[in-house]
mmCIF file of C-alpha atoms in Angstrom:
data_model
loop_
_atom_site.group_PDB
_atom_site.id
_atom_site.type_symbol
_atom_site.label_atom_id
_atom_site.label_comp_id
_atom_site.label_asym_id
_atom_site.label_seq_id
_atom_site.Cartn_x
_atom_site.Cartn_y
_atom_site.Cartn_z
ATOM 1 C CA UNK A 130 38.450 119.849 154.204
ATOM 2 C CA UNK A 131 41.536 120.815 152.640
ATOM 3 C CA UNK A 132 43.160 118.677 149.733
ATOM 4 C CA UNK A 133 45.793 118.966 147.235
ATOM 5 C CA UNK A 134 46.609 117.017 143.938
ATOM 6 C CA UNK A 135 50.206 116.789 142.420
ATOM 7 C CA UNK A 136 50.624 116.167 138.369
ATOM 8 C CA UNK A 137 53.806 115.304 137.351
ATOM 9 C CA UNK A 138 53.878 115.911 133.411
ATOM 10 C CA UNK A 139 56.320 116.581 130.774
ATOM 11 C CA UNK A 140 57.301 119.871 131.466
ATOM 12 C CA UNK A 141 56.712 120.389 135.122
ATOM 13 C CA UNK A 142 55.302 119.134 138.490
ATOM 14 C CA UNK A 143 52.277 121.352 139.320
ATOM 15 C CA UNK A 144 50.253 121.428 142.522
ATOM 16 C CA UNK A 145 46.640 122.502 143.421
ATOM 17 C CA UNK A 146 45.572 123.087 146.982
ATOM 18 C CA UNK A 147 41.944 123.389 147.417
ATOM 19 C CA UNK A 148 39.278 123.729 150.022
ATOM 20 C CA UNK A 149 36.432 121.183 149.486
ATOM 21 C CA UNK A 150 33.336 123.058 150.153
ATOM 22 C CA UNK A 151 29.819 121.914 149.122
ATOM 23 C CA UNK A 152 31.292 119.659 146.560
ATOM 24 C CA UNK A 153 33.464 121.933 144.878
ATOM 25 C CA UNK A 154 37.182 122.614 144.861
ATOM 26 C CA UNK A 155 37.891 126.086 145.585
ATOM 27 C CA UNK A 156 41.305 126.757 144.561
ATOM 28 C CA UNK A 157 43.686 128.171 147.608
ATOM 29 C CA UNK A 158 47.030 127.523 146.263
ATOM 30 C CA UNK A 159 48.991 126.597 142.949
ATOM 31 C CA UNK A 160 52.438 126.118 142.224
ATOM 32 C CA UNK A 161 54.473 124.370 139.686
ATOM 33 C CA UNK A 162 58.017 123.338 139.315
ATOM 34 C CA UNK A 163 59.643 123.115 135.700
ATOM 35 C CA UNK A 164 61.273 119.571 135.029
ATOM 36 C CA UNK A 165 61.176 119.642 131.260
ATOM 37 C CA UNK A 166 61.532 115.860 131.044
ATOM 38 C CA UNK A 167 60.292 116.287 127.240
ATOM 39 C CA UNK A 168 63.594 117.711 126.348
ATOM 40 C CA UNK A 169 65.618 115.434 128.542
ATOM 41 C CA UNK A 170 63.798 111.895 127.802
ATOM 42 C CA UNK A 171 65.302 110.449 124.472
ATOM 43 C CA UNK A 172 63.886 108.291 121.765
ATOM 44 C CA UNK A 173 64.013 105.188 124.195
ATOM 45 C CA UNK A 174 61.613 106.850 126.709
ATOM 46 C CA UNK A 175 63.891 105.966 129.665
ATOM 47 C CA UNK A 176 64.201 108.749 132.360
ATOM 48 C CA UNK A 177 67.759 109.575 132.972
ATOM 49 C CA UNK A 178 69.251 109.852 136.190
ATOM 50 C CA UNK A 179 69.642 113.654 136.407
ATOM 51 C CA UNK A 180 66.169 113.934 135.227
ATOM 52 C CA UNK A 181 65.097 111.524 138.150
ATOM 53 C CA UNK A 182 67.042 113.803 140.434
ATOM 54 C CA UNK A 183 65.152 116.912 139.390
ATOM 55 C CA UNK A 184 61.949 115.106 139.688
ATOM 56 C CA UNK A 185 62.790 113.986 143.087
ATOM 57 C CA UNK A 186 63.589 117.468 144.256
ATOM 58 C CA UNK A 187 60.352 118.813 142.712
ATOM 59 C CA UNK A 188 57.997 116.132 144.086
ATOM 60 C CA UNK A 189 59.565 116.579 147.356
ATOM 61 C CA UNK A 190 59.322 120.195 147.483
ATOM 62 C CA UNK A 191 55.504 120.227 146.458
ATOM 63 C CA UNK A 192 54.971 117.810 149.085
ATOM 64 C CA UNK A 193 56.194 120.520 151.491
ATOM 65 C CA UNK A 194 54.280 123.266 149.806
ATOM 66 C CA UNK A 195 51.268 121.251 150.064
ATOM 67 C CA UNK A 196 51.856 120.560 154.229
ATOM 68 C CA UNK A 197 52.404 124.326 154.571
ATOM 69 C CA UNK A 198 49.267 125.000 153.245
ATOM 70 C CA UNK A 199 47.829 122.483 155.669
ATOM 71 C CA UNK A 200 46.801 119.905 152.947
ATOM 72 C CA UNK A 201 46.714 116.174 153.408
ATOM 73 C CA UNK A 202 49.436 114.129 151.613
ATOM 74 C CA UNK A 203 48.717 114.865 147.779
ATOM 75 C CA UNK A 204 46.767 112.693 145.084
ATOM 76 C CA UNK A 205 49.779 112.499 143.212
ATOM 77 C CA UNK A 206 49.895 110.938 139.804
ATOM 78 C CA UNK A 207 52.326 111.045 136.701
ATOM 79 C CA UNK A 208 51.112 111.307 132.824
ATOM 80 C CA UNK A 209 52.254 109.855 129.681
ATOM 81 C CA UNK A 210 56.191 110.688 129.996
ATOM 82 C CA UNK A 211 56.475 108.454 133.410
ATOM 83 C CA UNK A 212 53.909 105.829 132.026
ATOM 84 C CA UNK A 213 55.626 105.080 129.140
ATOM 85 C CA UNK A 214 59.200 105.023 130.462
ATOM 86 C CA UNK A 215 60.890 101.504 130.647
ATOM 87 C CA UNK A 216 62.282 102.421 134.070
ATOM 88 C CA UNK A 217 58.831 103.494 135.292
ATOM 89 C CA UNK A 218 58.890 101.161 138.251
ATOM 90 C CA UNK A 219 62.659 102.297 139.066
ATOM 91 C CA UNK A 220 61.204 105.976 138.954
ATOM 92 C CA UNK A 221 58.272 105.444 141.038
ATOM 93 C CA UNK A 222 60.014 103.394 143.634
ATOM 94 C CA UNK A 223 62.992 106.038 143.856
ATOM 95 C CA UNK A 224 60.481 108.771 144.400
ATOM 96 C CA UNK A 225 58.487 107.156 146.947
ATOM 97 C CA UNK A 226 61.724 106.238 149.231
ATOM 98 C CA UNK A 227 63.231 109.742 148.557
ATOM 99 C CA UNK A 228 60.100 111.692 149.486
ATOM 100 C CA UNK A 229 57.322 109.864 150.839
ATOM 101 C CA UNK A 230 55.219 110.698 148.262
ATOM 102 C CA UNK A 231 53.198 107.606 146.614
ATOM 103 C CA UNK A 232 53.166 108.641 143.217
ATOM 104 C CA UNK A 233 50.995 106.713 140.780
ATOM 105 C CA UNK A 234 50.406 106.225 137.011
ATOM 106 C CA UNK A 235 46.870 106.035 135.474
ATOM 107 C CA UNK A 236 45.953 104.419 132.116
ATOM 108 C CA UNK A 237 45.458 106.890 129.284
ATOM 109 C CA UNK A 238 41.678 105.931 129.315
ATOM 110 C CA UNK A 239 41.327 106.740 132.943
ATOM 111 C CA UNK A 240 43.073 109.928 132.423
ATOM 112 C CA UNK A 241 40.382 110.905 129.554
ATOM 113 C CA UNK A 242 37.691 109.411 131.992
ATOM 114 C CA UNK A 243 39.134 112.226 134.996
ATOM 115 C CA UNK A 244 39.324 115.051 132.508
ATOM 116 C CA UNK A 245 36.106 114.574 131.258
ATOM 117 C CA UNK A 246 34.529 114.726 134.622
ATOM 118 C CA UNK A 247 36.382 117.934 135.616
ATOM 119 C CA UNK A 248 35.133 119.487 132.029
ATOM 120 C CA UNK A 249 31.591 118.114 132.916
ATOM 121 C CA UNK A 250 31.248 119.826 136.151
ATOM 122 C CA UNK A 251 32.795 123.215 135.018
ATOM 123 C CA UNK A 252 30.227 122.978 131.628
ATOM 124 C CA UNK A 253 27.293 121.757 133.640
ATOM 125 C CA UNK A 254 24.616 119.774 132.355
ATOM 126 C CA UNK A 255 23.370 122.458 129.975
ATOM 127 C CA UNK A 256 26.222 121.551 127.769
ATOM 128 C CA UNK A 257 24.209 118.339 126.635
ATOM 129 C CA UNK A 258 26.031 115.244 124.992
ATOM 130 C CA UNK A 259 29.765 116.457 125.489
ATOM 131 C CA UNK A 260 32.769 115.645 123.623
ATOM 132 C CA UNK A 261 36.377 116.421 125.188
ATOM 133 C CA UNK A 262 39.783 116.769 123.470
ATOM 134 C CA UNK A 263 43.050 116.771 125.229
ATOM 135 C CA UNK A 264 46.278 117.298 123.799
ATOM 136 C CA UNK A 265 48.983 116.089 126.331
ATOM 137 C CA UNK A 266 52.861 115.727 125.416
ATOM 138 C CA UNK A 267 52.587 111.880 124.885
ATOM 139 C CA UNK A 268 49.010 111.402 124.123
ATOM 140 C CA UNK A 269 45.704 112.626 122.904
ATOM 141 C CA UNK A 270 42.705 111.773 124.952
ATOM 142 C CA UNK A 271 39.348 111.884 123.458
ATOM 143 C CA UNK A 272 35.855 111.277 125.423
ATOM 144 C CA UNK A 273 32.003 111.444 124.953
ATOM 145 C CA UNK A 274 29.584 111.065 127.125
ATOM 146 C CA UNK A 275 25.765 112.642 128.251
ATOM 147 C CA UNK A 276 26.276 112.092 132.132
ATOM 148 C CA UNK A 277 28.622 112.781 134.820
ATOM 149 C CA UNK A 278 31.137 110.130 133.285
ATOM 150 C CA UNK A 279 31.797 109.493 129.883
ATOM 151 C CA UNK A 280 30.176 106.486 127.740
ATOM 152 C CA UNK A 281 33.064 106.309 125.355
ATOM 153 C CA UNK A 282 37.067 107.201 125.709
ATOM 154 C CA UNK A 283 39.912 106.604 123.807
ATOM 155 C CA UNK A 284 43.918 107.591 124.351
ATOM 156 C CA UNK A 285 45.896 107.709 121.223
ATOM 157 C CA UNK A 286 49.877 108.154 120.890
ATOM 158 C CA UNK A 287 49.410 111.685 119.264
ATOM 159 C CA UNK A 288 51.128 113.713 121.808
ATOM 160 C CA UNK A 289 52.423 116.926 120.811
ATOM 161 C CA UNK A 290 55.704 116.191 122.009
ATOM 162 C CA UNK A 291 55.739 112.644 120.703
ATOM 163 C CA UNK A 292 55.092 113.543 117.302
ATOM 164 C CA UNK A 293 57.438 116.517 117.074
ATOM 165 C CA UNK A 294 60.450 114.256 117.841
ATOM 166 C CA UNK A 295 58.933 111.491 115.541
ATOM 167 C CA UNK A 296 58.407 113.895 112.409
ATOM 168 C CA UNK A 297 60.078 116.971 112.868
ATOM 169 C CA UNK A 298 63.484 115.982 114.489
ATOM 170 C CA UNK A 299 66.463 118.119 113.179
ATOM 171 C CA UNK A 300 63.809 120.503 110.680
ATOM 172 C CA UNK A 301 63.316 123.904 111.636
ATOM 173 C CA UNK A 302 61.024 124.712 110.272
ATOM 174 C CA UNK A 303 59.828 121.401 109.306
ATOM 175 C CA UNK A 304 59.531 120.426 105.413
ATOM 176 C CA UNK A 305 56.243 120.452 103.935
ATOM 177 C CA UNK A 306 56.298 116.730 103.209
ATOM 178 C CA UNK A 307 57.204 116.144 106.772
ATOM 179 C CA UNK A 308 54.029 118.140 107.833
ATOM 180 C CA UNK A 309 52.051 116.249 105.077
ATOM 181 C CA UNK A 310 53.287 112.644 106.885
ATOM 182 C CA UNK A 311 52.433 113.804 110.251
ATOM 183 C CA UNK A 312 49.006 114.791 109.230
ATOM 184 C CA UNK A 313 48.612 111.403 107.358
ATOM 185 C CA UNK A 314 49.402 109.709 110.375
ATOM 186 C CA UNK A 315 46.820 111.460 112.703
ATOM 187 C CA UNK A 316 44.170 110.830 110.176
ATOM 188 C CA UNK A 317 44.761 107.418 110.307
ATOM 189 C CA UNK A 318 45.311 107.301 113.923
ATOM 190 C CA UNK A 319 41.943 108.985 114.644
ATOM 191 C CA UNK A 320 39.850 107.287 112.018
ATOM 192 C CA UNK A 321 37.837 105.078 114.089
ATOM 193 C CA UNK A 322 37.496 107.682 117.291
ATOM 194 C CA UNK A 323 36.344 110.362 115.040
ATOM 195 C CA UNK A 324 33.626 107.970 113.443
ATOM 196 C CA UNK A 325 32.416 107.640 116.800
ATOM 197 C CA UNK A 326 32.282 111.039 117.894
ATOM 198 C CA UNK A 327 30.356 111.839 114.810
ATOM 199 C CA UNK A 328 27.980 109.249 115.142
ATOM 200 C CA UNK A 329 27.460 110.685 118.589
ATOM 201 C CA UNK A 330 26.583 113.797 117.542
ATOM 202 C CA UNK A 331 27.863 115.910 120.783
ATOM 203 C CA UNK A 332 25.913 119.442 121.389
ATOM 204 C CA UNK A 333 29.063 120.596 122.714
ATOM 205 C CA UNK A 334 32.746 120.327 122.436
ATOM 206 C CA UNK A 335 35.270 121.328 124.684
ATOM 207 C CA UNK A 336 39.310 121.339 124.663
ATOM 208 C CA UNK A 337 41.537 121.096 127.761
ATOM 209 C CA UNK A 338 45.403 121.107 128.129
ATOM 210 C CA UNK A 339 47.905 123.984 127.898
ATOM 211 C CA UNK A 340 48.361 122.847 124.091
ATOM 212 C CA UNK A 341 44.976 123.859 123.394
ATOM 213 C CA UNK A 342 44.974 127.010 125.631
ATOM 214 C CA UNK A 343 48.057 128.278 123.943
ATOM 215 C CA UNK A 344 46.320 127.947 120.521
ATOM 216 C CA UNK A 345 43.458 129.752 121.475
ATOM 217 C CA UNK A 346 45.587 132.642 122.568
ATOM 218 C CA UNK A 347 47.366 132.510 119.223
ATOM 219 C CA UNK A 348 43.779 132.445 117.705
ATOM 220 C CA UNK A 349 42.600 135.532 119.397
ATOM 221 C CA UNK A 350 41.239 134.287 122.660
ATOM 222 C CA UNK A 351 41.593 136.466 125.730
ATOM 223 C CA UNK A 352 45.038 135.982 127.775
ATOM 224 C CA UNK A 353 44.588 133.869 130.945
ATOM 225 C CA UNK A 354 45.310 137.035 133.372
ATOM 226 C CA UNK A 355 41.863 137.485 132.521
ATOM 227 C CA UNK A 356 40.630 134.705 134.590
ATOM 228 C CA UNK A 357 38.923 131.306 134.239
ATOM 229 C CA UNK A 358 35.486 132.731 134.067
ATOM 230 C CA UNK A 359 36.253 134.516 130.705
ATOM 231 C CA UNK A 360 34.673 132.818 127.769
ATOM 232 C CA UNK A 361 36.906 131.221 125.321
ATOM 233 C CA UNK A 362 36.546 129.523 122.270
ATOM 234 C CA UNK A 363 38.525 128.360 119.196
ATOM 235 C CA UNK A 364 37.271 127.444 115.988
ATOM 236 C CA UNK A 365 38.410 125.024 113.573
ATOM 237 C CA UNK A 366 39.043 127.747 110.662
ATOM 238 C CA UNK A 367 41.191 129.706 113.528
ATOM 239 C CA UNK A 368 43.126 126.669 114.387
ATOM 240 C CA UNK A 369 43.862 126.098 110.672
ATOM 241 C CA UNK A 370 45.170 129.631 110.503
ATOM 242 C CA UNK A 371 47.548 128.825 113.404
ATOM 243 C CA UNK A 372 48.722 125.783 112.236
ATOM 244 C CA UNK A 373 49.839 127.063 108.958
ATOM 245 C CA UNK A 374 51.130 130.193 110.632
ATOM 246 C CA UNK A 375 53.426 128.014 113.187
ATOM 247 C CA UNK A 376 54.468 125.640 109.928
ATOM 248 C CA UNK A 377 56.019 128.618 108.250
ATOM 249 C CA UNK A 378 58.194 129.709 111.239
ATOM 250 C CA UNK A 379 61.211 128.361 113.014
ATOM 251 C CA UNK A 380 61.096 127.523 116.978
ATOM 252 C CA UNK A 381 62.627 131.031 117.912
ATOM 253 C CA UNK A 382 60.100 132.888 115.986
ATOM 254 C CA UNK A 383 56.937 130.621 117.262
ATOM 255 C CA UNK A 384 58.037 131.484 120.795
ATOM 256 C CA UNK A 385 57.530 135.304 119.915
ATOM 257 C CA UNK A 386 53.860 134.691 118.979
ATOM 258 C CA UNK A 387 50.863 135.597 121.485
ATOM 259 C CA UNK A 388 50.382 132.798 123.800
ATOM 260 C CA UNK A 389 53.138 130.437 122.608
ATOM 261 C CA UNK A 390 55.790 129.695 125.401
ATOM 262 C CA UNK A 391 59.277 128.928 124.629
ATOM 263 C CA UNK A 392 59.238 125.524 126.134
ATOM 264 C CA UNK A 393 56.282 124.609 124.132
ATOM 265 C CA UNK A 394 57.208 126.273 120.894
ATOM 266 C CA UNK A 395 58.850 123.363 119.063
ATOM 267 C CA UNK A 396 55.723 121.277 119.755
ATOM 268 C CA UNK A 397 53.013 124.050 118.949
ATOM 269 C CA UNK A 398 52.905 122.763 115.419
ATOM 270 C CA UNK A 399 52.229 119.253 116.017
ATOM 271 C CA UNK A 400 49.747 120.192 118.622
ATOM 272 C CA UNK A 401 47.796 122.594 116.191
ATOM 273 C CA UNK A 402 47.925 119.748 113.522
ATOM 274 C CA UNK A 403 46.453 117.266 115.982
ATOM 275 C CA UNK A 404 43.887 119.610 117.428
ATOM 276 C CA UNK A 405 42.622 120.718 113.658
ATOM 277 C CA UNK A 406 42.542 117.151 112.317
ATOM 278 C CA UNK A 407 40.521 116.137 115.147
ATOM 279 C CA UNK A 408 38.074 118.643 114.935
ATOM 280 C CA UNK A 409 37.850 118.383 110.878
ATOM 281 C CA UNK A 410 37.523 114.528 111.392
ATOM 282 C CA UNK A 411 34.708 114.565 114.028
ATOM 283 C CA UNK A 412 32.918 117.372 112.349
ATOM 284 C CA UNK A 413 33.787 119.774 115.403
ATOM 285 C CA UNK A 414 33.506 123.475 114.267
ATOM 286 C CA UNK A 415 34.252 125.373 117.302
ATOM 287 C CA UNK A 416 35.614 123.965 120.802
ATOM 288 C CA UNK A 417 35.166 125.768 124.308
ATOM 289 C CA UNK A 418 38.433 126.017 126.385
ATOM 290 C CA UNK A 419 37.692 124.601 129.788
ATOM 291 C CA UNK A 420 39.926 125.232 132.495
ATOM 292 C CA UNK A 421 38.936 122.292 134.442
ATOM 293 C CA UNK A 422 40.787 119.154 133.513
ATOM 294 C CA UNK A 423 42.507 115.974 135.316
ATOM 295 C CA UNK A 424 43.458 117.542 138.220
ATOM 296 C CA UNK A 425 40.173 118.796 138.912
ATOM 297 C CA UNK A 426 38.670 115.427 137.847
ATOM 298 C CA UNK A 427 40.753 113.600 140.734
ATOM 299 C CA UNK A 428 39.715 115.918 143.236
ATOM 300 C CA UNK A 429 36.158 115.763 142.510
ATOM 301 C CA UNK A 430 36.236 111.927 142.227
ATOM 302 C CA UNK A 431 37.890 111.384 145.683
ATOM 303 C CA UNK A 432 35.443 114.192 146.833
ATOM 304 C CA UNK A 433 32.372 112.109 145.548
ATOM 305 C CA UNK A 434 33.651 108.580 145.757
ATOM 306 C CA UNK A 435 35.816 108.814 148.802
ATOM 307 C CA UNK A 436 39.317 108.056 150.064
ATOM 308 C CA UNK A 437 38.690 104.249 148.985
ATOM 309 C CA UNK A 438 38.645 105.220 145.339
ATOM 310 C CA UNK A 439 41.947 106.732 145.472
ATOM 311 C CA UNK A 440 43.537 103.893 147.709
ATOM 312 C CA UNK A 441 42.243 101.187 144.735
ATOM 313 C CA UNK A 442 43.708 103.250 141.946
ATOM 314 C CA UNK A 443 47.229 103.990 143.407
ATOM 315 C CA UNK A 444 47.745 100.665 145.556
ATOM 316 C CA UNK A 445 50.199 98.441 143.643
ATOM 317 C CA UNK A 446 51.189 101.137 141.216
ATOM 318 C CA UNK A 447 54.817 100.905 141.752
ATOM 319 C CA UNK A 448 54.981 97.232 141.255
ATOM 320 C CA UNK A 449 52.257 96.657 138.505
ATOM 321 C CA UNK A 450 53.411 96.511 134.818
ATOM 322 C CA UNK A 451 52.671 99.521 132.943
ATOM 323 C CA UNK A 452 50.059 98.017 130.583
ATOM 324 C CA UNK A 453 47.788 96.705 133.569
ATOM 325 C CA UNK A 454 44.836 99.148 134.025
ATOM 326 C CA UNK A 455 44.093 100.791 137.229
ATOM 327 C CA UNK A 456 40.792 99.477 139.007
ATOM 328 C CA UNK A 457 38.755 102.252 137.691
ATOM 329 C CA UNK A 458 35.577 102.311 135.671
ATOM 330 C CA UNK A 459 36.857 102.540 131.878
ATOM 331 C CA UNK A 460 34.221 103.083 129.351
ATOM 332 C CA UNK A 461 34.801 100.611 126.689
ATOM 333 C CA UNK A 462 35.828 101.781 123.048
ATOM 334 C CA UNK A 463 33.034 99.245 121.825
ATOM 335 C CA UNK A 464 30.570 100.516 124.382
#
């Protein structure tokens, strides 16, 4: 069975086409279309008409690509930048009308759950009790669990793009005072979540997301061209060095560093601060970089639980209020 998943993020629309063989999503084709919502959406969060037009074009092309590769309609979802937009319903409705693609949004806790599932499948049961960290443009997802799905999840407004705009707007490089203010906020927001992770005592900690991948590369990990099976880790000490190095440089010079792409150079410092603070407060000394994340989690959940699962998640997402959780099991914060 050939399947596809479409991920509308803050920087790009990504498509993954896979063959579902023996419960494993084997990659057939991947593609992405740059949309740069993170640069075009202002402090209000409203997605402007021009950006919506770019989204429609990218989603339509991704759907055509999936069909060319023999896949069914993509399992399409959007992350924080669309989920948080005041005009979210109009955006989802327009994309559906113009492209025929049913794009849904998922609550942050559900994103954490699905990302954890992808990481668990990649790491295997030998990883034991597992903690997961994922830094996106608008939010930080944290999860912990001993089984297939997490026992505890949290989604916090600590995304690298969001914090860069809030604390470093107009500062290049940022002042020491701004950096300290950001660190204080991250510590405050993470306090309760970190206490829970410390109490659980994970045997293994993994990091997903492009932000962590680039920071690991800056810290000395192997480049992506070496493939997904190359072991990559990032220590807390290495991440602290990355943080301090990024803080001293303007955005243009950060983009020249190993692993730091130009579109993400501005938010790389905020990502490093969030990552280092999360590791420090939770007592995690080293994270393993995991190439499987939310897209693989969506595919795995669909393969294992059937079409009805996705139908429940996506139905009504163009009309339901943003605060309403999708009908998917969410590990309660007090569980």
